């Protein structure tokens, strides 16, 4: 590997610098080569390939057959499932993301105090999130919210007539949103990290000026936390569009397509019906939607995200 | 003395809240020992524990026990974790400590890939693996961890390395260390905490990465624990007791790791992740 000695005579400085920068290029690219190869092979090439496939009819067992914009035309004009799954997905994203962010911020603030046993509480509260999006948790949820699930058992104590929460079209999506919110841990940890970086002096100074708790929250916590909030918002939005395991295990898109989210729709087209071209077109539409939403988030962030030193990113 | 009441109230609230969060898990433990009619009760402990849920569930089919699926999964995780550690430390060192052409652009691209929905790449990736005959093997599940892994982990480690004083590098340079020597002898030992975080997350996330498993593994012989659980549900008459018992076992590895490395886990992101 490149030797980087600093004791060469200064008269050879020019050559040395030239050589050094070359060597660093090589070393740099060697170090990042695992990622670079992965990026070219598993990201860049597939994206371009996916765009090409979206303009073809490709049943996997035969060669791709060029159809131009036919897939897109069909998706936008004659595929009712597309509209339906977009509606379901947007409903999920627009309810689950704010809910999860608000909830995890609240819990993060609860956990950002000095009290005994805080570590234990933090561990317990975080626990549901480490078992994450696994099949096991989906299985649990499916049982809990079934007709004979214990949720209905609890409700019957209060004289409420239970129902099949996951088998009823009005409540199935809500049940999945609840599951998503229950696993708020990673969002919460990121908020907690952000909260810990707010200088305590700011709160003290505000106290001296007579600011109450609510005032401090809106004038200090929210602005200081806004970059972290923005980070969470962007990441959660993107992730919510890809919700899959819970739908696959719990509802399979049903009942009556009420949980037929976009990622599941795409999976079925590609790997159950083997319409690879059509699925690629769906994937590109997803990419455009996510890109637009992310761009909106970034543009809107100018008005509410506050960076300490002005232009810091 | 006057603060005693709020303090008790505080703890009471935290305990109640933790209990509500964990209640499904407690119930799960009890339910794995229950008969089906008893499962609809919110009580935790069964009147008569059905240990057969575990023994019969474990005996998955005539040919396979759950030991087989756990073994499959754990072998896969072993490689994933190794790959994740090697790859993220090398790449992060390159970005954080070496100067090279187009560095900033490439780092920007790396961050951008975090925002890319995986559905966009999944179809061509599948076709690629299919062409090379890797479908129904662990290659598509393991390989990505060695080439790139998750951009998030690389980002995490870059942030961590940036917090280490550059003077150390300079000192090692004067002592005649090569650039690889700086990576291996100076930085690598110092970023252990970050790499522990990477290892834990890699394990838990790829254990749960059901989508890739569904896509790439098709023969029962290769099945992971998650896929085996999925087979239970496909049956017409779901054996809920056995299913819940085996589901519970399936989260044991992640749970053990979580408790062993609890401090790293919750503080890992907090101390390394988001200073940028």
Tab-separated table of C-alpha atoms in Angstrom, chain B residues 90-276:
chain	number	residue	atom	x	y	z
B	90	UNK	CA	-13.066	-0.282	4.623
B	91	UNK	CA	-15.428	1.955	2.697
B	92	UNK	CA	-15.989	4.323	5.599
B	93	UNK	CA	-12.235	4.689	6.096
B	94	UNK	CA	-11.826	5.478	2.415
B	95	UNK	CA	-14.458	8.203	2.540
B	96	UNK	CA	-13.469	9.661	5.894
B	97	UNK	CA	-9.676	9.609	5.705
B	98	UNK	CA	-8.394	9.298	2.157
B	99	UNK	CA	-8.556	12.094	-0.382
B	100	UNK	CA	-9.416	11.008	-3.885
B	101	UNK	CA	-11.017	12.363	-7.013
B	102	UNK	CA	-14.823	12.645	-7.130
B	103	UNK	CA	-14.915	11.786	-3.442
B	104	UNK	CA	-17.699	14.216	-2.592
B	105	UNK	CA	-19.807	13.254	-5.552
B	106	UNK	CA	-19.482	9.580	-4.729
B	107	UNK	CA	-20.321	10.184	-1.089
B	108	UNK	CA	-23.384	12.118	-2.208
B	109	UNK	CA	-24.414	9.181	-4.359
B	110	UNK	CA	-23.938	6.860	-1.407
B	111	UNK	CA	-26.289	8.979	0.683
B	112	UNK	CA	-28.737	9.161	-2.175
B	113	UNK	CA	-28.949	5.366	-2.380
B	114	UNK	CA	-30.375	5.393	1.148
B	115	UNK	CA	-33.440	7.071	-0.307
B	116	UNK	CA	-33.895	4.692	-3.190
B	117	UNK	CA	-36.916	2.385	-2.906
B	118	UNK	CA	-35.540	-1.129	-3.266
B	119	UNK	CA	-38.426	-2.081	-5.550
B	120	UNK	CA	-36.711	-0.185	-8.350
B	121	UNK	CA	-33.750	-2.520	-8.401
B	122	UNK	CA	-35.363	-5.751	-7.309
B	123	UNK	CA	-36.617	-7.061	-10.667
B	124	UNK	CA	-33.312	-6.682	-12.569
B	125	UNK	CA	-31.425	-7.987	-9.538
B	126	UNK	CA	-33.601	-11.054	-9.516
B	127	UNK	CA	-33.034	-11.547	-13.237
B	128	UNK	CA	-29.287	-11.115	-12.722
B	129	UNK	CA	-29.121	-13.738	-9.977
B	130	UNK	CA	-31.417	-15.977	-11.966
B	131	UNK	CA	-29.125	-15.761	-14.999
B	132	UNK	CA	-26.183	-16.905	-12.931
B	133	UNK	CA	-28.175	-19.672	-11.317
B	134	UNK	CA	-28.038	-18.198	-7.827
B	135	UNK	CA	-31.759	-18.287	-7.156
B	136	UNK	CA	-32.556	-20.697	-4.327
B	137	UNK	CA	-29.109	-20.250	-2.846
B	138	UNK	CA	-27.775	-17.901	-0.188
B	139	UNK	CA	-25.666	-15.920	-2.655
B	140	UNK	CA	-28.292	-13.215	-3.274
B	141	UNK	CA	-28.778	-12.872	0.471
B	142	UNK	CA	-25.117	-12.806	1.496
B	143	UNK	CA	-23.299	-11.163	-1.416
B	144	UNK	CA	-24.821	-7.669	-0.981
B	145	UNK	CA	-23.342	-7.480	2.520
B	146	UNK	CA	-19.856	-7.890	1.080
B	147	UNK	CA	-20.268	-5.391	-1.725
B	148	UNK	CA	-21.716	-2.263	-0.290
B	149	UNK	CA	-24.086	-3.631	2.259
B	150	UNK	CA	-26.171	-0.839	3.581
B	151	UNK	CA	-25.320	2.768	2.834
B	152	UNK	CA	-26.666	3.557	6.269
B	153	UNK	CA	-23.926	1.546	7.989
B	154	UNK	CA	-21.194	3.139	5.907
B	155	UNK	CA	-22.584	6.547	6.766
B	156	UNK	CA	-22.698	5.590	10.447
B	157	UNK	CA	-19.056	4.525	10.491
B	158	UNK	CA	-17.916	7.564	8.454
B	159	UNK	CA	-19.490	9.816	11.069
B	160	UNK	CA	-17.758	7.856	13.784
B	161	UNK	CA	-14.328	8.034	12.119
B	162	UNK	CA	-14.731	11.771	11.593
B	163	UNK	CA	-14.902	12.095	15.363
B	164	UNK	CA	-11.420	10.554	15.762
B	165	UNK	CA	-8.598	13.156	15.798
B	166	UNK	CA	-6.560	13.224	12.606
B	167	UNK	CA	-3.412	13.741	14.692
B	168	UNK	CA	-3.374	10.015	15.270
B	169	UNK	CA	-3.123	9.393	11.528
B	170	UNK	CA	-0.343	11.944	11.223
B	171	UNK	CA	1.600	10.377	14.069
B	172	UNK	CA	1.307	6.943	12.506
B	173	UNK	CA	2.383	8.378	9.153
B	174	UNK	CA	5.531	9.831	10.706
B	175	UNK	CA	6.228	6.436	12.214
B	176	UNK	CA	6.173	5.088	8.687
B	177	UNK	CA	2.759	3.475	8.608
B	178	UNK	CA	1.251	2.906	5.189
B	179	UNK	CA	-2.265	4.073	4.521
B	180	UNK	CA	-3.511	0.536	4.999
B	181	UNK	CA	-1.518	0.414	8.236
B	182	UNK	CA	-3.364	3.491	9.447
B	183	UNK	CA	-6.664	1.796	8.669
B	184	UNK	CA	-5.699	-1.509	10.239
B	185	UNK	CA	-3.653	-0.434	13.257
B	186	UNK	CA	-5.008	2.997	14.150
B	187	UNK	CA	-8.601	3.371	13.026
B	188	UNK	CA	-9.928	-0.173	13.139
B	189	UNK	CA	-9.304	-0.671	16.872
B	190	UNK	CA	-10.870	2.707	17.618
B	191	UNK	CA	-14.092	2.154	15.703
B	192	UNK	CA	-15.007	-1.064	17.460
B	193	UNK	CA	-18.063	0.473	19.147
B	194	UNK	CA	-19.422	1.577	15.776
B	195	UNK	CA	-18.693	-1.825	14.262
B	196	UNK	CA	-20.525	-3.545	17.095
B	197	UNK	CA	-23.528	-1.429	16.216
B	198	UNK	CA	-23.149	-2.394	12.566
B	199	UNK	CA	-22.880	-6.080	13.480
B	200	UNK	CA	-25.993	-6.015	15.646
B	201	UNK	CA	-28.095	-4.128	13.138
B	202	UNK	CA	-26.880	-6.338	10.300
B	203	UNK	CA	-27.844	-9.442	12.224
B	204	UNK	CA	-31.281	-8.275	13.267
B	205	UNK	CA	-32.242	-6.589	10.021
B	206	UNK	CA	-31.190	-9.423	7.779
B	207	UNK	CA	-32.789	-11.945	10.137
B	208	UNK	CA	-36.001	-9.999	9.557
B	209	UNK	CA	-35.442	-9.310	5.874
B	210	UNK	CA	-38.325	-11.465	4.860
B	211	UNK	CA	-38.755	-9.981	1.395
B	212	UNK	CA	-35.363	-11.151	0.156
B	213	UNK	CA	-35.907	-14.579	1.720
B	214	UNK	CA	-39.298	-14.996	0.073
B	215	UNK	CA	-37.836	-13.949	-3.226
B	216	UNK	CA	-34.677	-15.992	-3.360
B	217	UNK	CA	-35.237	-19.152	-1.340
B	218	UNK	CA	-37.672	-21.685	-2.719
B	219	UNK	CA	-36.760	-25.176	-1.541
B	220	UNK	CA	-37.663	-26.132	1.999
B	221	UNK	CA	-34.140	-27.420	2.500
B	222	UNK	CA	-32.850	-23.842	2.227
B	223	UNK	CA	-35.613	-22.231	4.240
B	224	UNK	CA	-34.931	-19.707	6.963
B	225	UNK	CA	-36.911	-19.556	10.188
B	226	UNK	CA	-39.163	-16.839	8.813
B	227	UNK	CA	-40.058	-18.884	5.751
B	228	UNK	CA	-40.768	-21.935	7.875
B	229	UNK	CA	-43.162	-19.866	9.966
B	230	UNK	CA	-44.801	-18.702	6.789
B	231	UNK	CA	-45.482	-22.347	5.858
B	232	UNK	CA	-47.459	-22.788	9.071
B	233	UNK	CA	-49.797	-20.000	8.018
B	234	UNK	CA	-50.285	-21.443	4.563
B	235	UNK	CA	-51.868	-24.523	6.045
B	236	UNK	CA	-55.630	-24.646	5.902
B	237	UNK	CA	-55.925	-25.341	9.593
B	238	UNK	CA	-53.368	-23.143	11.324
B	239	UNK	CA	-51.902	-24.708	14.455
B	240	UNK	CA	-51.868	-21.445	16.367
B	241	UNK	CA	-50.271	-22.843	19.507
B	242	UNK	CA	-47.327	-24.288	17.613
B	243	UNK	CA	-47.085	-21.266	15.355
B	244	UNK	CA	-46.929	-18.816	18.251
B	245	UNK	CA	-44.430	-21.018	20.078
B	246	UNK	CA	-42.081	-21.204	17.101
B	247	UNK	CA	-42.538	-17.508	16.302
B	248	UNK	CA	-41.488	-16.736	19.816
B	249	UNK	CA	-38.394	-18.914	19.443
B	250	UNK	CA	-37.580	-17.138	16.202
B	251	UNK	CA	-37.051	-13.843	18.001
B	252	UNK	CA	-34.787	-15.391	20.638
B	253	UNK	CA	-31.482	-14.811	18.772
B	254	UNK	CA	-32.240	-11.127	18.175
B	255	UNK	CA	-33.402	-10.772	21.756
B	256	UNK	CA	-30.243	-12.308	23.183
B	257	UNK	CA	-28.097	-10.015	21.069
B	258	UNK	CA	-30.199	-7.059	22.068
B	259	UNK	CA	-29.694	-7.694	25.758
B	260	UNK	CA	-26.003	-8.528	25.431
B	261	UNK	CA	-25.324	-5.327	23.599
B	262	UNK	CA	-28.180	-3.251	24.909
B	263	UNK	CA	-26.015	-0.243	25.656
B	264	UNK	CA	-24.486	-0.220	22.209
B	265	UNK	CA	-27.791	-0.774	20.619
B	266	UNK	CA	-29.714	2.104	22.065
B	267	UNK	CA	-26.768	4.456	22.263
B	268	UNK	CA	-25.083	3.356	19.061
B	269	UNK	CA	-26.969	5.738	16.853
B	270	UNK	CA	-27.124	8.327	19.573
B	271	UNK	CA	-23.366	8.689	19.850
B	272	UNK	CA	-22.254	8.011	16.321
B	273	UNK	CA	-25.007	8.655	13.903
B	274	UNK	CA	-26.281	12.111	13.591
B	275	UNK	CA	-23.757	14.766	14.225
B	276	UNK	CA	-23.525	15.798	10.586
